PDB file of N, CA and C in Angstrom:
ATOM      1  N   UNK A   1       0.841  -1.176   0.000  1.00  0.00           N
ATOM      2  CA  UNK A   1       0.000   0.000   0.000  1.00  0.00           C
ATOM      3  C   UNK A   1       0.885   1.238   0.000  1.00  0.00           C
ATOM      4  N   UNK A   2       0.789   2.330  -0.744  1.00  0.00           N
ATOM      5  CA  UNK A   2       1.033   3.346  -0.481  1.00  0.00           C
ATOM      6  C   UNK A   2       0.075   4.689   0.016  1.00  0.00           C
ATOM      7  N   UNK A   3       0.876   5.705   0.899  1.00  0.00           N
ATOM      8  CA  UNK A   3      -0.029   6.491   1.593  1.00  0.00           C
ATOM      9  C   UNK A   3       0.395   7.697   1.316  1.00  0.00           C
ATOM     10  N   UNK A   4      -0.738   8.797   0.688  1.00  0.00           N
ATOM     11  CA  UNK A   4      -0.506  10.220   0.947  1.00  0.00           C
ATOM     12  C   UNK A   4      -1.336  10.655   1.831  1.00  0.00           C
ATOM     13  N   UNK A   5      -1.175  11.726   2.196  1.00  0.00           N
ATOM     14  CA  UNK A   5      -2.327  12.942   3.290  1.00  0.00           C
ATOM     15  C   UNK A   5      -2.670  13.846   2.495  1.00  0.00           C
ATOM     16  N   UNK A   6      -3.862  13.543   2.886  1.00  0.00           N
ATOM     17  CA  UNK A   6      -5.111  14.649   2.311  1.00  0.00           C
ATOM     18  C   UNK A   6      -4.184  15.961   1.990  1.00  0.00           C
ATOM     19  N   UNK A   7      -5.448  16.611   1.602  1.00  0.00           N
ATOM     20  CA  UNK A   7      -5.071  18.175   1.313  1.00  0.00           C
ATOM     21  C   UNK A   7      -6.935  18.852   1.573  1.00  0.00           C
ATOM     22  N   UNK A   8      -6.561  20.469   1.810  1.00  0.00           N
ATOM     23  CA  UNK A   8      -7.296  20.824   1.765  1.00  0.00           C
ATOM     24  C   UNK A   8      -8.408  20.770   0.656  1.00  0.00           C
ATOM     25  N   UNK A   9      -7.987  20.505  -0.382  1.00  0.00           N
ATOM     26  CA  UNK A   9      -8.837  20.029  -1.970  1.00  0.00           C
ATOM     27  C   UNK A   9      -9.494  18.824  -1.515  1.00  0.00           C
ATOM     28  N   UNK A  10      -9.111  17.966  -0.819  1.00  0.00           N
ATOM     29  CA  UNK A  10     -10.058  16.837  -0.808  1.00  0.00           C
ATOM     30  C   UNK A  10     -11.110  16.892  -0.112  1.00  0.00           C
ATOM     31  N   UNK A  11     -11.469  18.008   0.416  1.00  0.00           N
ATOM     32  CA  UNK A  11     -12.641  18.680   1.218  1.00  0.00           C
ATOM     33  C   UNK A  11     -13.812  18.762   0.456  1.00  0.00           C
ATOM     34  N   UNK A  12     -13.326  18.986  -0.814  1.00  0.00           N
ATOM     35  CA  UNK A  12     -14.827  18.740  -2.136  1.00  0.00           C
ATOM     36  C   UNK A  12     -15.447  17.463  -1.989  1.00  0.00           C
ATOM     37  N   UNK A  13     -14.688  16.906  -2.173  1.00  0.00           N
ATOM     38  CA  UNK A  13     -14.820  15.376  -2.160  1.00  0.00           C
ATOM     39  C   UNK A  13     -15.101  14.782  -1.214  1.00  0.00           C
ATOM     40  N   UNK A  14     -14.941  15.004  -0.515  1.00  0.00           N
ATOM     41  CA  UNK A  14     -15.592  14.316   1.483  1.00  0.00           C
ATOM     42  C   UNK A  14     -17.036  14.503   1.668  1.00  0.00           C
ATOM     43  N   UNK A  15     -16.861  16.486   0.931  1.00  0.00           N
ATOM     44  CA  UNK A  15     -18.060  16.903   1.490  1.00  0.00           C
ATOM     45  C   UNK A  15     -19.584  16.512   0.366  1.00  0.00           C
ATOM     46  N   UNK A  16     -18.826  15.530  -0.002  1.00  0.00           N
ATOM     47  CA  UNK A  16     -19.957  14.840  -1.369  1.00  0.00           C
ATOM     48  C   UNK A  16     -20.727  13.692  -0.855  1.00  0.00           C
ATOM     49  N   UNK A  17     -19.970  13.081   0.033  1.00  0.00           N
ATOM     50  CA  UNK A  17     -20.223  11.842   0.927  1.00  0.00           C
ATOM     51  C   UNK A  17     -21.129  12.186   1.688  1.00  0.00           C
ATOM     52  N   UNK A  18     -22.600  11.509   1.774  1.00  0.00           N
ATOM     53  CA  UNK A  18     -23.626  11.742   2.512  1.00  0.00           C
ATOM     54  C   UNK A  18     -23.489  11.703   3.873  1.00  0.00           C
ATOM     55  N   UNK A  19     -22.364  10.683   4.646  1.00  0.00           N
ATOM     56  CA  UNK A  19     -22.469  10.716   5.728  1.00  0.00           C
ATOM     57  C   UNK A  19     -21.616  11.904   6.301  1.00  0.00           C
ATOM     58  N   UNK A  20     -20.896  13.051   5.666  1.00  0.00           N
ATOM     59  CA  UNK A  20     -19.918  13.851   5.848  1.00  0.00           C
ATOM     60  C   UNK A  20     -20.710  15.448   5.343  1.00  0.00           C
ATOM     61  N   UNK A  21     -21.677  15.212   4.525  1.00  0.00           N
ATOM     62  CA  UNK A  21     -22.160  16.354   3.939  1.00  0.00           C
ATOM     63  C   UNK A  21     -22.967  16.966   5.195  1.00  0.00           C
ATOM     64  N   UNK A  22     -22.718  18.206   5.139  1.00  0.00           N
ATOM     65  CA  UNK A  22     -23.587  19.329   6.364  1.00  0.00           C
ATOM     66  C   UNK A  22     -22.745  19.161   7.129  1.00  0.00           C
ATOM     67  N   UNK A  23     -21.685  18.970   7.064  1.00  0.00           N
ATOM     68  CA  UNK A  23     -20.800  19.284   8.624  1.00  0.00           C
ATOM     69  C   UNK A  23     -19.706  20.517   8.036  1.00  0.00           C
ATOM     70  N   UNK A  24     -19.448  21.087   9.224  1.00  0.00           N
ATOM     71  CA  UNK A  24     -19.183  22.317   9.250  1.00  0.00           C
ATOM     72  C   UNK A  24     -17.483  22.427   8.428  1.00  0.00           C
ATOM     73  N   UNK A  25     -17.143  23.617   8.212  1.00  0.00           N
ATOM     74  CA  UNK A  25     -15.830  23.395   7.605  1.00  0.00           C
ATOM     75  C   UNK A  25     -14.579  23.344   8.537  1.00  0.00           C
ATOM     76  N   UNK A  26     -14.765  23.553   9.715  1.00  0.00           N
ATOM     77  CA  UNK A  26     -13.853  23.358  10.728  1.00  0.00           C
ATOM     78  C   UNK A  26     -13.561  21.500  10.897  1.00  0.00           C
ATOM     79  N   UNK A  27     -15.257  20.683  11.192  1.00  0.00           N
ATOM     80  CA  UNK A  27     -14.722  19.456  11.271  1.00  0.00           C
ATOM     81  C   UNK A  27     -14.423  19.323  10.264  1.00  0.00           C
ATOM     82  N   UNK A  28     -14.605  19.341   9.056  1.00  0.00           N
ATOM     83  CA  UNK A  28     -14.565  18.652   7.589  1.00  0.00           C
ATOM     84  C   UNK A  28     -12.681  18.821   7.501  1.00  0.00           C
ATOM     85  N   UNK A  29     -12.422  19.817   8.192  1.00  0.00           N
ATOM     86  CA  UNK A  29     -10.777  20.077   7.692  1.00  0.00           C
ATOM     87  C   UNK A  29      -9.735  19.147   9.286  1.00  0.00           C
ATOM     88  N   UNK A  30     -10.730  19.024  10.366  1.00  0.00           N
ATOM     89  CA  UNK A  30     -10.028  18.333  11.045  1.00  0.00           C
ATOM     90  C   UNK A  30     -10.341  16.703  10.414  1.00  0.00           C
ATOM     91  N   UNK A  31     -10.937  16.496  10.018  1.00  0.00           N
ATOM     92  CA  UNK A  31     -11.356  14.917   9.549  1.00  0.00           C
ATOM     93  C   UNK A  31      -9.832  15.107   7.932  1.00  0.00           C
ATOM     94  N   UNK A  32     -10.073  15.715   7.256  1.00  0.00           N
ATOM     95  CA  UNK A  32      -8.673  15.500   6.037  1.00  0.00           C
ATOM     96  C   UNK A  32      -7.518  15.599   6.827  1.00  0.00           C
ATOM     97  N   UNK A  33      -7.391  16.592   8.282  1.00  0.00           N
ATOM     98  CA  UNK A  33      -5.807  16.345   8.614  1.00  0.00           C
ATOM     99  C   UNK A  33      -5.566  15.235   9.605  1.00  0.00           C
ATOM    100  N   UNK A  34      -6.346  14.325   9.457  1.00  0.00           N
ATOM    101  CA  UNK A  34      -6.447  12.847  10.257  1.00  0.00           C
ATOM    102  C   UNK A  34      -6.607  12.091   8.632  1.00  0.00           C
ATOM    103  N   UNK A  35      -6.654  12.579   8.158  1.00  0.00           N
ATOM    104  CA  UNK A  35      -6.785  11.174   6.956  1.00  0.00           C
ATOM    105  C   UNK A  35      -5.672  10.951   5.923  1.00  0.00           C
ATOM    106  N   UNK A  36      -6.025   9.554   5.557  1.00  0.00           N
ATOM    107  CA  UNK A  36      -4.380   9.395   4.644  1.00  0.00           C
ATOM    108  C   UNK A  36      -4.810   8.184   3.473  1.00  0.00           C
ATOM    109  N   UNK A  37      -4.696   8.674   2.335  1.00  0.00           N
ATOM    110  CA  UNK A  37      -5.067   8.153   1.004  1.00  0.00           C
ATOM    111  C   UNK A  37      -3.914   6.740   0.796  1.00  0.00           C
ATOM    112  N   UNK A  38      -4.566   5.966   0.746  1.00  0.00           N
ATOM    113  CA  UNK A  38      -3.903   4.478   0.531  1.00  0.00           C
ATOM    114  C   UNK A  38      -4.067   4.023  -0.292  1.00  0.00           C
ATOM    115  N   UNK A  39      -3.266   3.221  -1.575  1.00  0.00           N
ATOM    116  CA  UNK A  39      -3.488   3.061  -2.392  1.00  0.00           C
ATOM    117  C   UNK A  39      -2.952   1.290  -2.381  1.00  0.00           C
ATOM    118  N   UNK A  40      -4.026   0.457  -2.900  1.00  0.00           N
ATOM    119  CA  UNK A  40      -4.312  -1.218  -2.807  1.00  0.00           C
ATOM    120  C   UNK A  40      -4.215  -1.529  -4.120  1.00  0.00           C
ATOM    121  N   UNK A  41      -3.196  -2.103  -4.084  1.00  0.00           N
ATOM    122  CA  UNK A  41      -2.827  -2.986  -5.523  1.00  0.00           C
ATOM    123  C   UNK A  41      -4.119  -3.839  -6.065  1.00  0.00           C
ATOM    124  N   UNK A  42      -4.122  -4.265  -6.772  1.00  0.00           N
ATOM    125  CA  UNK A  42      -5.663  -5.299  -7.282  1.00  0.00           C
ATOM    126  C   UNK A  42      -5.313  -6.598  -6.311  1.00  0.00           C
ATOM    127  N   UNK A  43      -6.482  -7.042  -5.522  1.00  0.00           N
ATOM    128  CA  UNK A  43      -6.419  -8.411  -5.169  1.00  0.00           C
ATOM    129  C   UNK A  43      -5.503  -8.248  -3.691  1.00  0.00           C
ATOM    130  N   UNK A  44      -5.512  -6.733  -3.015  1.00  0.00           N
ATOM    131  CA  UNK A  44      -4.383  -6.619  -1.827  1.00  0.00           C
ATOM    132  C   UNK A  44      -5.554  -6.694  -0.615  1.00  0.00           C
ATOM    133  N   UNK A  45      -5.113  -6.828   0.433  1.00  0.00           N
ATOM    134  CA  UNK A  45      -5.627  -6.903   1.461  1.00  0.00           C
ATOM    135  C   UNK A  45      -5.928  -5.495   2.141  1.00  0.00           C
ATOM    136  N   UNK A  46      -7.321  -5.064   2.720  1.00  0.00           N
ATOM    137  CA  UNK A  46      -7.027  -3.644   3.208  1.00  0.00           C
ATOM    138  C   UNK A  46      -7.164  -4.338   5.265  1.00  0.00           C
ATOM    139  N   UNK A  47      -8.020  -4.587   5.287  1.00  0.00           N
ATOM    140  CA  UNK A  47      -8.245  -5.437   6.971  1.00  0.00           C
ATOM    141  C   UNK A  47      -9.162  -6.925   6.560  1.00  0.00           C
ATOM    142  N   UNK A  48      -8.759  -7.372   7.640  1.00  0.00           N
ATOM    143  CA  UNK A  48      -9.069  -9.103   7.496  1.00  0.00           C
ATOM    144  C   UNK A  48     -10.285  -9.063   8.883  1.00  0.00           C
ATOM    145  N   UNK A  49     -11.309  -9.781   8.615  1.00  0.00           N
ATOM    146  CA  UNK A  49     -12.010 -10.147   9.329  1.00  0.00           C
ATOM    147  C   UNK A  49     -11.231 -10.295  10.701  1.00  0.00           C
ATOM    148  N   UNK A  50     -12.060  -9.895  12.220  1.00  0.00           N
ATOM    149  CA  UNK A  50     -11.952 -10.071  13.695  1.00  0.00           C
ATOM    150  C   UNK A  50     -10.318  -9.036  13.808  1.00  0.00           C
ATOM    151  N   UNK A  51      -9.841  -8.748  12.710  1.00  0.00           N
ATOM    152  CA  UNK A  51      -8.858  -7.540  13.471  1.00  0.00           C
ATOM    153  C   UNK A  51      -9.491  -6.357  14.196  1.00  0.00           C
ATOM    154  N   UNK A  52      -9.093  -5.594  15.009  1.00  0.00           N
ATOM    155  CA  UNK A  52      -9.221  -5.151  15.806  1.00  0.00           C
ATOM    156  C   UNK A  52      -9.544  -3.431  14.846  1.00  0.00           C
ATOM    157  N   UNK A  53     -11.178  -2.560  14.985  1.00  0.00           N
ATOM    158  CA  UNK A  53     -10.979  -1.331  14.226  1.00  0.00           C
ATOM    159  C   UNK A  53     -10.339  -0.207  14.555  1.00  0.00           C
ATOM    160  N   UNK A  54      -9.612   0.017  13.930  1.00  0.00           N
ATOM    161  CA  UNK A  54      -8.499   1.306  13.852  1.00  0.00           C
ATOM    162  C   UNK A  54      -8.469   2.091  12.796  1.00  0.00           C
ATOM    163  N   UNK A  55      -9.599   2.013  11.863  1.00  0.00           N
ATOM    164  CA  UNK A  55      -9.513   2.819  11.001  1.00  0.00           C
ATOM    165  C   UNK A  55     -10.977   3.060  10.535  1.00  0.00           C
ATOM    166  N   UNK A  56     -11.448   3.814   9.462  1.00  0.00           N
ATOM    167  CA  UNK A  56     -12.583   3.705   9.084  1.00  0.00           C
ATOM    168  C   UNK A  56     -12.145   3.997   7.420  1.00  0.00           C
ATOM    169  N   UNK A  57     -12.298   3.168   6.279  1.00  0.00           N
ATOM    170  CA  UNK A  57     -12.176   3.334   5.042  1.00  0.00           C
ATOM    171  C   UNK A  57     -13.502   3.851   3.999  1.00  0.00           C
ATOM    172  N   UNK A  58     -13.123   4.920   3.134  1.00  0.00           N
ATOM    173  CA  UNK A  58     -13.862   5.514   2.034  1.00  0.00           C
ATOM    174  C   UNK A  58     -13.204   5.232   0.695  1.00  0.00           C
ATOM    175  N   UNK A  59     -13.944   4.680   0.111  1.00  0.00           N
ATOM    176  CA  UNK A  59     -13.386   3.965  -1.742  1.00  0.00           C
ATOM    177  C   UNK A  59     -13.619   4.990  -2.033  1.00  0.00           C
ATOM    178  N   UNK A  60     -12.431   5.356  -2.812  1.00  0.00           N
ATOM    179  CA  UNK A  60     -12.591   6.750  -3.627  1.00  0.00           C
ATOM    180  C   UNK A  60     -12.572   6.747  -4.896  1.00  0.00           C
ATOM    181  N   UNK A  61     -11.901   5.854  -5.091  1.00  0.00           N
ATOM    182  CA  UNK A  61     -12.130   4.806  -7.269  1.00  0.00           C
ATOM    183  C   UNK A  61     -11.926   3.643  -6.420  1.00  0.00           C
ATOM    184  N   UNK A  62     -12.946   2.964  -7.401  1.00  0.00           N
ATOM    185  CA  UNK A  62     -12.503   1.637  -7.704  1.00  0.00           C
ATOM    186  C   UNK A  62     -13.496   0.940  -6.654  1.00  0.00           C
ATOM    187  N   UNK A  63     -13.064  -0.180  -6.630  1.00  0.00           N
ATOM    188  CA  UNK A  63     -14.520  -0.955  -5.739  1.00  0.00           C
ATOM    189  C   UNK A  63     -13.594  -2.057  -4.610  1.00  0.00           C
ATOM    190  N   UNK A  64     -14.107  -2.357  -3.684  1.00  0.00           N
ATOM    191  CA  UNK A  64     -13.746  -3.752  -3.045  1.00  0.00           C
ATOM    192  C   UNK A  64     -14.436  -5.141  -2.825  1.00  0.00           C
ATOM    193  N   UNK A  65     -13.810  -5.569  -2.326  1.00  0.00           N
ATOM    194  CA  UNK A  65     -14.727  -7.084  -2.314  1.00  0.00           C
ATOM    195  C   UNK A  65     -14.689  -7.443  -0.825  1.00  0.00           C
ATOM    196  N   UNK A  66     -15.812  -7.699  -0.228  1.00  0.00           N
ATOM    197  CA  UNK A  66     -16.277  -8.032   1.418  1.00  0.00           C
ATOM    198  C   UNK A  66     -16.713  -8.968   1.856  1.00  0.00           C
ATOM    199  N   UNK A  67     -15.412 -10.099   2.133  1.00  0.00           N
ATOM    200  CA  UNK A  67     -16.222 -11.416   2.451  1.00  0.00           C
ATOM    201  C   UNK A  67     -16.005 -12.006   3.701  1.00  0.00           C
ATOM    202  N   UNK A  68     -17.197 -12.359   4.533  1.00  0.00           N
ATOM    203  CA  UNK A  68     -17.443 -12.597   6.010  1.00  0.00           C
ATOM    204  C   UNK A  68     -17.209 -14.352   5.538  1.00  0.00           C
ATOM    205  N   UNK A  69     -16.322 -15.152   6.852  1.00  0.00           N
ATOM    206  CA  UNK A  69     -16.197 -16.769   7.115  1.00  0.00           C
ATOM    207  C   UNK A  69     -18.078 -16.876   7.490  1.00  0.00           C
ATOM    208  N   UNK A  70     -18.381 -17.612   6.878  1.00  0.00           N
ATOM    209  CA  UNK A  70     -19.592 -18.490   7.169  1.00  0.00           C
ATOM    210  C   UNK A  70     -19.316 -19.625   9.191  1.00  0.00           C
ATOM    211  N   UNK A  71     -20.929 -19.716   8.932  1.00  0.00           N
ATOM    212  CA  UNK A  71     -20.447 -20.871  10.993  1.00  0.00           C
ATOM    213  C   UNK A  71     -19.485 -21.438  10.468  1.00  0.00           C
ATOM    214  N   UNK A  72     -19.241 -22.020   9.267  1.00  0.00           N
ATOM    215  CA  UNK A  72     -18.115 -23.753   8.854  1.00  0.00           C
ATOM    216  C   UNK A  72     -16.571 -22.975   8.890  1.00  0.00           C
ATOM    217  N   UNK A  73     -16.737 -21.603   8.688  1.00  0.00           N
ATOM    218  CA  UNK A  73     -15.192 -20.993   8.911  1.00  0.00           C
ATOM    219  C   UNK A  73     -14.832 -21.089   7.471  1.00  0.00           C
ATOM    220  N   UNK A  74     -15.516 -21.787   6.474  1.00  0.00           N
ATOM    221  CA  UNK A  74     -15.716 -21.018   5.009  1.00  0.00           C
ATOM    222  C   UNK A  74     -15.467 -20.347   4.755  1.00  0.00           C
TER     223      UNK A  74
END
């Protein structure tokens, strides 16, 4: 993975996100200087099921794939 930090420009873009839209521009700019753009090769791992949350992720291109172990551990 590689990581950049936001910028104030990515404030357009946050503030597009329904769960982020209507918040004020003070949080909106403390939420980009806590955030950091990661970039996942095709087929890379971002978190694995029962790790512990430490982060909260927004797809910004591109899509992921989300798959929960079934009871059999499937």
């Amino acid at each position: 993975m590689v990581a950049r930090e936001w910028t104030a420009g990515d404030g357009d873009f946050l503030a597009q996100i329904p769960i982020f839209g209507g918040l004020p521009d003070a949080v909106l700019a403390r939420i980009i200087d806590l955030a950091r753009e990661l970039h996942v090769a095709p087929g890379g791992l971002v978190f694995a099921e029962g790790e512990p949350a430490r982060a909260m992720f927004i797809v910004r291109q591109g899509e992921l794939e989300i798959c929960k172990r079934g009871r059999d551990g499937s």
